[in-house]
Short mmCIF file of C-alpha atoms and ligand atoms in Angstrom, two decimals:
data_model
loop_
_atom_site.label_atom_id
_atom_site.label_comp_id
_atom_site.label_asym_id
_atom_site.label_seq_id
_atom_site.Cartn_x
_atom_site.Cartn_y
_atom_site.Cartn_z
CA MET A 1 8.04 -21.55 12.95
CA GLN A 2 5.83 -19.18 11.04
CA GLU A 3 7.50 -17.49 8.12
CA ARG A 4 8.39 -13.90 8.85
CA ARG A 5 6.65 -11.26 6.79
CA GLN A 6 8.77 -9.42 4.28
CA LYS A 7 10.20 -6.11 5.30
CA VAL A 8 8.26 -2.97 4.46
CA ILE A 9 10.61 -0.22 3.33
CA MET A 10 9.47 3.16 2.14
CA LEU A 11 11.42 5.90 0.38
CA ALA A 12 9.91 9.37 0.61
CA ASP A 13 11.32 11.84 -1.89
CA ALA A 14 10.37 15.51 -1.71
CA GLU A 15 9.31 16.87 -5.09
CA SER A 16 11.42 19.73 -6.47
CA PHE A 17 12.55 20.16 -2.89
CA TYR A 18 14.40 23.49 -2.84
CA ALA A 19 11.95 25.11 -5.25
CA SER A 20 9.01 23.80 -3.20
CA VAL A 21 10.43 25.23 0.03
CA GLU A 22 10.85 28.60 -1.67
CA SER A 23 7.21 28.52 -2.82
CA VAL A 24 6.02 27.60 0.66
CA ASP A 25 7.96 30.54 2.13
CA ASN A 26 6.89 32.92 -0.59
CA PRO A 27 3.35 32.17 -1.81
CA SER A 28 3.66 34.61 -4.71
CA LEU A 29 5.96 32.04 -6.37
CA ARG A 30 3.33 29.31 -6.38
CA GLY A 31 2.32 27.98 -9.74
CA LYS A 32 5.15 29.88 -11.45
CA PRO A 33 8.32 28.63 -13.13
CA VAL A 34 10.93 28.97 -10.40
CA ALA A 35 14.60 28.04 -10.52
CA VAL A 36 16.77 28.00 -7.41
CA CYS A 37 20.09 29.17 -8.69
CA GLY A 38 23.48 30.06 -7.21
CA ASP A 39 23.88 33.48 -8.77
CA PRO A 40 21.93 34.05 -11.97
CA ALA A 41 23.86 37.27 -12.60
CA LEU A 42 27.00 35.21 -13.10
CA ARG A 43 27.32 33.21 -16.24
CA HIS A 44 28.32 30.15 -14.30
CA GLY A 45 25.26 30.27 -12.02
CA ILE A 46 23.85 26.73 -11.97
CA VAL A 47 20.24 25.63 -11.45
CA LEU A 48 20.06 23.69 -8.18
CA ALA A 49 16.34 22.93 -8.42
CA ALA A 50 13.40 23.82 -10.60
CA SER A 51 9.67 23.93 -9.91
CA LYS A 52 7.47 21.63 -11.94
CA GLU A 53 6.26 24.63 -13.96
CA ALA A 54 9.88 25.37 -14.91
CA LYS A 55 10.56 21.70 -15.66
CA ALA A 56 7.71 21.79 -18.15
CA PHE A 57 9.87 24.18 -20.21
CA GLY A 58 12.77 21.74 -20.14
CA VAL A 59 14.61 23.39 -17.25
CA LYS A 60 16.76 20.85 -15.42
CA THR A 61 18.94 20.67 -12.34
CA GLY A 62 22.55 21.38 -13.24
CA GLN A 63 21.78 23.66 -16.18
CA PRO A 64 23.56 26.99 -16.41
CA ALA A 65 21.34 29.98 -15.62
CA TRP A 66 21.61 31.40 -19.15
CA GLU A 67 20.32 28.20 -20.69
CA CYS A 68 17.47 28.09 -18.22
CA ARG A 69 16.55 31.67 -19.16
CA ARG A 70 16.66 30.78 -22.86
CA LEU A 71 14.31 27.81 -22.40
CA CYS A 72 11.95 29.71 -20.14
CA PRO A 73 12.22 33.51 -20.45
CA GLU A 74 9.73 34.18 -17.63
CA VAL A 75 11.62 32.01 -15.14
CA ILE A 76 11.97 33.49 -11.64
CA PHE A 77 15.44 32.95 -10.19
CA VAL A 78 15.63 32.50 -6.44
CA ARG A 79 18.82 32.32 -4.40
CA PRO A 80 19.24 29.16 -2.33
CA HIS A 81 18.63 29.10 1.43
CA MET A 82 20.42 25.92 2.44
CA SER A 83 19.89 26.13 6.17
CA ARG A 84 16.17 26.57 5.58
CA TYR A 85 16.13 23.42 3.40
CA LEU A 86 17.94 21.53 6.13
CA GLU A 87 15.40 22.79 8.64
CA VAL A 88 12.47 21.57 6.52
CA SER A 89 14.24 18.28 5.96
CA LEU A 90 14.60 17.79 9.72
CA GLU A 91 10.94 18.76 10.14
CA MET A 92 10.05 15.98 7.71
CA THR A 93 12.22 13.54 9.67
CA ARG A 94 10.27 14.46 12.81
CA ILE A 95 6.98 13.71 11.04
CA PHE A 96 8.32 10.37 9.77
CA GLU A 97 9.48 9.51 13.28
CA GLN A 98 5.87 9.69 14.43
CA PHE A 99 5.25 6.63 12.24
CA THR A 100 8.38 4.59 12.92
CA ASP A 101 11.55 4.94 14.96
CA ARG A 102 13.52 3.55 12.01
CA VAL A 103 14.05 6.57 9.77
CA VAL A 104 17.25 6.89 7.76
CA PRO A 105 17.85 10.09 5.78
CA TYR A 106 19.41 9.25 2.42
CA SER A 107 19.88 12.81 1.22
CA ILE A 108 18.44 16.19 2.12
CA ASP A 109 15.23 15.38 0.23
CA GLU A 110 15.05 11.58 0.43
CA GLN A 111 14.48 9.51 3.54
CA PHE A 112 13.98 5.80 4.09
CA LEU A 113 11.42 4.53 6.59
CA ASP A 114 11.31 0.97 7.83
CA LEU A 115 7.62 0.28 8.45
CA SER A 116 7.98 -3.47 9.02
CA GLY A 117 5.54 -4.64 11.63
CA CYS A 118 3.68 -1.33 11.76
CA GLU A 119 0.54 -2.61 9.99
CA GLY A 120 -1.35 -2.78 13.26
CA LEU A 121 -0.69 0.91 13.84
CA TRP A 122 -1.01 2.46 10.39
CA GLY A 123 -2.78 -0.11 8.29
CA GLU A 124 -1.49 -1.73 5.13
CA PRO A 125 1.76 -0.20 3.82
CA ALA A 126 -0.02 1.60 0.96
CA GLU A 127 -2.44 3.16 3.40
CA ALA A 128 0.36 4.17 5.76
CA ALA A 129 2.22 5.74 2.84
CA ARG A 130 -0.78 7.88 1.87
CA ARG A 131 -1.27 8.96 5.45
CA ILE A 132 2.38 10.01 5.71
CA LEU A 133 2.19 11.88 2.40
CA ARG A 134 -0.86 13.76 3.60
CA GLN A 135 0.65 14.71 6.94
CA VAL A 136 3.88 15.99 5.40
CA ARG A 137 1.84 18.02 2.92
CA GLU A 138 -0.34 19.53 5.63
CA GLU A 139 2.45 20.36 8.05
CA THR A 140 5.23 21.49 5.72
CA GLY A 141 3.47 22.29 2.44
CA ILE A 142 5.89 19.92 0.68
CA ARG A 143 4.70 17.17 -1.66
CA CYS A 144 6.50 13.86 -1.50
CA ARG A 145 6.44 10.87 -3.72
CA ILE A 146 6.72 7.48 -2.21
CA GLY A 147 8.26 4.21 -3.31
CA LEU A 148 7.44 1.10 -1.38
CA GLY A 149 9.35 -2.15 -1.47
CA GLU A 150 10.66 -5.09 0.51
CA SER A 151 14.17 -3.60 0.53
CA PRO A 152 15.78 -0.18 0.14
CA LEU A 153 16.59 -1.07 -3.48
CA GLN A 154 13.00 -1.91 -4.38
CA ALA A 155 11.74 1.22 -2.62
CA LYS A 156 14.28 3.39 -4.46
CA MET A 157 13.45 1.86 -7.85
CA ALA A 158 9.71 2.20 -7.16
CA CYS A 159 10.16 5.85 -6.26
CA ASP A 160 12.58 6.93 -9.00
CA ARG A 161 11.19 4.96 -11.91
CA PHE A 162 7.44 4.81 -11.24
CA ALA A 163 6.09 7.02 -8.43
CA LYS A 164 7.39 10.13 -10.23
CA LYS A 165 5.14 9.41 -13.19
CA ARG A 166 2.02 8.58 -11.21
CA ALA A 167 -0.73 11.04 -10.43
CA ASP A 168 -0.95 9.70 -6.87
CA ALA A 169 2.87 9.90 -6.51
CA PHE A 170 3.02 6.39 -5.15
CA PHE A 171 4.26 3.01 -6.36
CA GLU A 172 4.93 -0.37 -4.81
CA LEU A 173 7.40 -3.00 -5.96
CA ASN A 174 7.79 -6.44 -4.43
CA SER A 175 9.40 -9.74 -5.33
CA ASP A 176 6.27 -10.80 -7.23
CA ASN A 177 5.87 -7.79 -9.52
CA TYR A 178 9.51 -6.61 -9.77
CA ALA A 179 10.36 -8.45 -13.01
CA ALA A 180 7.11 -7.45 -14.73
CA HIS A 181 7.63 -3.74 -14.05
CA VAL A 182 11.40 -3.32 -13.94
CA TRP A 183 12.80 -5.74 -16.52
CA PRO A 184 11.41 -3.90 -19.57
CA LEU A 185 13.21 -0.66 -18.49
CA PRO A 186 16.45 0.42 -20.22
CA ILE A 187 19.59 -0.76 -18.40
CA GLY A 188 20.56 2.83 -17.56
CA ASP A 189 17.50 3.04 -15.29
CA LEU A 190 18.90 0.42 -12.93
CA PHE A 191 20.10 1.76 -9.60
CA GLY A 192 23.91 1.74 -9.63
CA VAL A 193 24.38 1.87 -13.40
CA GLY A 194 26.32 4.97 -14.43
CA SER A 195 27.24 6.08 -17.92
CA ARG A 196 30.41 3.96 -18.00
CA MET A 197 28.60 0.76 -17.05
CA LYS A 198 25.87 1.62 -19.51
CA ALA A 199 28.45 1.69 -22.29
CA HIS A 200 29.90 -1.67 -21.15
CA PHE A 201 26.47 -3.23 -21.13
CA LYS A 202 25.66 -1.84 -24.55
CA ARG A 203 28.69 -3.61 -25.97
CA MET A 204 27.41 -6.86 -24.47
CA ALA A 205 23.97 -6.28 -26.02
CA VAL A 206 22.48 -5.80 -22.55
CA ARG A 207 19.91 -3.13 -23.36
CA ARG A 208 17.23 -3.71 -20.79
CA ILE A 209 17.35 -4.52 -17.10
CA GLY A 210 15.81 -7.90 -17.89
CA ASP A 211 18.72 -8.72 -20.23
CA LEU A 212 21.11 -8.43 -17.28
CA ALA A 213 18.81 -10.31 -14.94
CA ARG A 214 18.62 -13.24 -17.35
CA LEU A 215 22.41 -13.59 -17.64
CA PRO A 216 24.03 -16.29 -15.54
CA ARG A 217 25.37 -14.50 -12.48
CA GLU A 218 28.91 -15.69 -13.26
CA ILE A 219 29.17 -13.44 -16.31
CA PRO A 220 28.85 -10.05 -14.60
CA ARG A 221 30.77 -11.34 -11.61
CA ARG A 222 33.74 -12.52 -13.58
CA ARG A 223 33.83 -9.30 -15.55
CA TRP A 224 33.35 -6.70 -12.86
CA GLY A 225 33.77 -8.55 -9.59
CA VAL A 226 31.59 -7.64 -6.64
CA ASN A 227 30.23 -4.59 -8.41
CA GLY A 228 29.03 -6.73 -11.32
CA LEU A 229 27.39 -9.15 -8.94
CA LEU A 230 25.69 -6.30 -7.07
CA LEU A 231 24.24 -4.92 -10.29
CA TRP A 232 23.02 -8.38 -11.26
CA LEU A 233 21.31 -8.66 -7.86
CA ASN A 234 19.80 -5.19 -8.34
CA ALA A 235 18.43 -6.31 -11.69
CA ARG A 236 16.73 -9.20 -9.94
CA GLY A 237 15.37 -6.97 -7.18
CA ILE A 238 17.55 -8.59 -4.54
CA ASP A 239 19.09 -6.37 -1.89
CA TYR A 240 20.67 -7.66 1.28
CA SER A 241 21.36 -4.27 2.80
CA THR A 242 19.55 -3.20 5.92
CA LEU A 243 18.73 0.26 7.12
CA GLN A 244 20.77 1.40 10.08
CA PRO A 245 18.33 3.45 12.11
CA GLY A 246 21.11 4.54 14.44
CA GLU A 247 22.06 6.98 11.73
CA ALA A 248 18.90 8.97 12.34
CA ALA A 249 19.88 9.58 15.93
CA GLU A 250 23.29 10.75 14.71
CA ARG A 251 21.75 13.96 13.57
CA LYS A 252 24.05 16.52 12.13
CA GLY A 253 22.17 19.38 13.70
CA VAL A 254 19.04 20.65 15.36
CA GLY A 255 17.51 23.81 14.04
CA HIS A 256 14.52 26.03 14.42
CA CYS A 257 13.31 28.70 12.10
CA ALA A 258 10.60 31.31 12.55
CA THR A 259 8.79 33.30 9.92
CA LEU A 260 7.84 36.52 11.68
CA PRO A 261 4.26 37.78 11.82
CA ARG A 262 5.44 41.15 10.45
CA ASP A 263 8.79 42.46 9.31
CA TYR A 264 11.11 43.20 12.20
CA ALA A 265 13.52 46.10 11.96
CA SER A 266 14.33 46.82 15.59
CA PRO A 267 17.44 45.07 16.93
CA GLN A 268 15.73 44.44 20.29
CA GLU A 269 12.79 42.66 18.67
CA ILE A 270 15.06 40.57 16.50
CA GLU A 271 17.27 39.66 19.44
CA THR A 272 14.22 38.54 21.40
CA VAL A 273 13.30 36.07 18.68
CA LEU A 274 16.92 34.91 18.34
CA LEU A 275 16.96 34.23 22.07
CA GLU A 276 13.66 32.35 21.93
CA LEU A 277 14.87 30.23 19.03
CA THR A 278 18.13 29.54 20.86
CA GLU A 279 16.17 28.38 23.92
CA GLU A 280 14.07 26.09 21.81
CA VAL A 281 17.01 24.58 19.94
CA CYS A 282 18.92 24.09 23.20
CA PHE A 283 15.94 22.32 24.73
CA ARG A 284 15.92 19.81 21.89
CA VAL A 285 19.69 19.35 21.88
CA ARG A 286 19.60 18.64 25.63
CA ALA A 287 16.82 16.14 25.04
CA LEU A 288 19.19 14.27 22.71
CA GLY A 289 21.84 14.26 25.43
CA LYS A 290 24.18 16.32 23.25
CA ARG A 291 26.06 19.57 23.15
CA GLY A 292 26.72 21.55 20.01
CA THR A 293 30.03 23.00 18.89
CA THR A 294 28.83 25.20 16.02
CA VAL A 295 26.00 27.70 15.88
CA HIS A 296 24.41 28.66 12.60
CA VAL A 297 22.32 31.79 12.17
CA TYR A 298 19.96 32.23 9.27
CA CYS A 299 18.28 35.49 8.39
CA ARG A 300 16.02 36.32 5.49
CA GLY A 301 15.20 39.88 4.53
CA ALA A 302 11.66 41.05 3.99
CA ASP A 303 12.06 42.22 0.40
CA PHE A 304 11.33 39.41 -2.02
CA ASP A 305 12.33 41.40 -5.08
CA ARG A 306 15.75 42.14 -3.68
CA PRO A 307 16.57 39.05 -1.69
CA THR A 308 18.76 39.88 1.26
CA GLY A 309 19.81 37.94 4.28
CA PHE A 310 22.54 35.53 5.14
CA SER A 311 23.30 32.12 6.50
CA ARG A 312 26.47 31.99 8.56
CA GLN A 313 28.00 29.78 11.17
CA LYS A 314 30.62 30.07 13.85
CA LYS A 315 32.34 27.68 16.17
CA LEU A 316 31.51 28.15 19.82
CA PRO A 317 34.28 28.79 22.34
CA GLU A 318 33.15 25.57 24.07
CA PRO A 319 30.51 22.94 23.29
CA GLY A 320 27.20 24.03 24.78
CA SER A 321 23.57 23.11 25.22
CA ALA A 322 22.25 26.01 27.31
CA ALA A 323 21.06 29.29 25.86
CA PRO A 324 23.60 31.40 27.82
CA GLU A 325 26.40 29.40 26.17
CA ILE A 326 25.00 29.72 22.64
CA TYR A 327 23.20 33.02 22.46
CA PRO A 328 26.18 35.43 22.72
CA THR A 329 27.79 33.85 19.65
CA ALA A 330 24.47 33.76 17.76
CA ARG A 331 23.83 37.41 18.55
CA GLN A 332 27.35 38.40 17.55
CA LEU A 333 27.02 36.48 14.26
CA PHE A 334 23.73 38.17 13.53
CA HIS A 335 25.04 41.67 14.07
CA ARG A 336 28.17 41.02 12.06
CA HIS A 337 26.18 40.06 8.95
CA TRP A 338 22.90 41.92 9.25
CA ASP A 339 22.56 44.76 6.73
CA GLY A 340 20.05 46.61 8.93
CA ARG A 341 17.12 45.98 6.59
CA PRO A 342 13.79 44.58 7.81
CA VAL A 343 13.80 40.87 8.57
CA ARG A 344 11.15 38.33 7.58
CA ALA A 345 12.52 35.06 8.96
CA LEU A 346 15.16 33.95 11.44
CA GLY A 347 16.65 30.59 12.23
CA ILE A 348 19.16 29.03 14.60
CA THR A 349 20.84 25.66 14.16
CA LEU A 350 23.19 23.94 16.55
CA SER A 351 25.43 21.25 15.07
CA GLY A 352 28.72 19.41 15.53
CA PHE A 353 27.38 17.38 18.43
CA THR A 354 29.39 15.95 21.26
CA ASP A 355 28.00 13.50 23.75
CA ARG A 356 27.27 14.99 27.16
CA ARG A 357 28.08 11.75 28.88
CA CYS A 358 31.70 11.59 27.80
CA GLU A 359 33.47 14.88 27.76
CA GLN A 360 36.36 16.80 29.10
CA LEU A 361 35.77 18.42 32.47
CA SER A 362 36.75 21.99 32.97
CA PHE A 363 37.42 23.73 36.27
CA PHE A 364 36.65 27.17 35.10
CA ASN A 365 33.31 27.20 33.37
CA ARG A 366 29.78 27.53 34.61
CA ARG A 367 28.75 24.32 32.97
CA GLU A 368 27.65 22.42 36.05
CA ALA A 369 25.48 25.26 37.29
CA LEU A 370 24.04 25.80 33.82
CA ASP A 371 23.33 22.11 33.40
CA SER A 372 21.32 21.87 36.60
CA LEU A 373 19.50 25.10 35.84
CA SER A 374 18.64 23.82 32.36
CA ALA A 375 17.56 20.44 33.70
CA ALA A 376 15.21 22.12 36.18
CA ALA A 377 13.78 24.36 33.44
CA ASP A 378 13.30 21.36 31.12
CA GLU A 379 11.46 19.50 33.82
CA ILE A 380 9.11 22.39 34.50
CA ARG A 381 8.41 22.90 30.80
CA GLY A 382 8.06 19.18 30.28
CA ARG A 383 5.39 19.01 32.97
CA PHE A 384 3.54 22.27 32.48
CA GLY A 385 4.15 23.19 28.86
CA PRO A 386 6.57 25.37 26.91
CA THR A 387 5.18 28.63 28.30
CA ALA A 388 5.32 27.60 31.96
CA LEU A 389 8.73 29.20 32.29
CA PHE A 390 10.07 31.83 29.93
CA ARG A 391 12.34 34.78 29.59
CA ALA A 392 10.91 38.20 30.39
CA ALA A 393 11.98 39.31 26.90
CA SER A 394 9.24 37.10 25.47
CA LEU A 395 6.70 39.54 26.92
CA THR A 396 8.15 42.44 24.93
CA PRO A 397 6.50 43.40 21.61
CA GLY A 398 8.81 41.28 19.44
CA GLY A 399 8.37 38.09 21.44
CA GLN A 400 7.07 35.11 19.48
CA LEU A 401 7.15 32.43 22.16
CA PHE A 402 3.43 32.49 22.85
CA ASN A 403 2.47 32.51 19.17
CA ARG A 404 4.85 29.67 18.48
CA ALA A 405 3.68 27.64 21.45
CA LYS A 406 0.13 27.92 20.13
CA LEU A 407 1.22 26.95 16.66
CA ILE A 408 3.23 23.99 17.79
CA GLY A 409 0.38 22.87 20.02
CA GLY A 410 0.62 19.55 21.78
CA HIS A 411 2.37 17.85 18.96
CA GLU A 412 5.96 18.94 19.28
CA ARG A 413 6.61 18.04 22.90
MG1 MG B 1 13.56 15.07 -4.66
#
């Protein structure tokens, strides 16, 4: 039998993720030192992310706001918009899923892709990686760096230790070059080595990753058991773990966000967009065969100097996947938290999924009727496009459905 080709695993890591999303949403921040920070007015406000311009001053994630200000007096503090970051992260997942069905999010800004056997579609792994980088950049404005390897470990090491320092934001490790590149690195750079292990290794005169790799495997194993053995394997670039693509389907939520063409101040106009977004989210949740139990509403005010807005969620009275089940709660949430000031962006996320195929039946709700109505609407839109069937509200001045349909083009559905 012919020997199987090695696996091709890619880790895509969004650069300065939160700060980058803020700069995409607010172009006046581009090229400036930006720190996303809990509450800079409070002394315990902590930097959650910093733009590369801020990092150049020594600003780091986890620093208190006052220290950040001391290092970089002209830093611009921005409050975090978590649901927006989640939305962009899911958008990136959708782009990755155009390249492979085996995408496994590792964190909000890092995702693994298994590209094994995709050479015929996207070319050599390095070429595929560049293509993916470019598409994410064009569609989301976010820059990623990419580590490529034959296992998740190699991809992670390639990304964290090398791609970050490269101008082309890309690096490839494999069994042939792993020792040459990785062994000279300090032991603390090895995936899985924390400060405690680092201290242990130092006492054993294990300073570099190669020092550990060259030890007989019995030494770390006897000392630290399975964990020691795992680290020894990591040092040798060996990783038996496999990606579980099922995890990608187990999405935590589906969300949609719209930046409005102008600032909206009228409740009717805002409600129209909320309803449109709800429809769109419900369509995608139904396509997954799920219902959501929690609705999340995100609103960003129009004034960048005085950031307003909110991000709130509420449990639904019953799991739902049709707009009439979701919208009343979304609308109520919005009005409870809206300060009445003009709005720049709105978002709806549905999460806490239950499976439609196995659920409690209820005698008293409209679910069956709603389900068949939704199914008919989905079929019509599936065949004739997203604007084949719409709510009359979308024709009112605030409606964004037609703009969005144009923007999304053929690529989303
Ligand atoms: Mg990152």
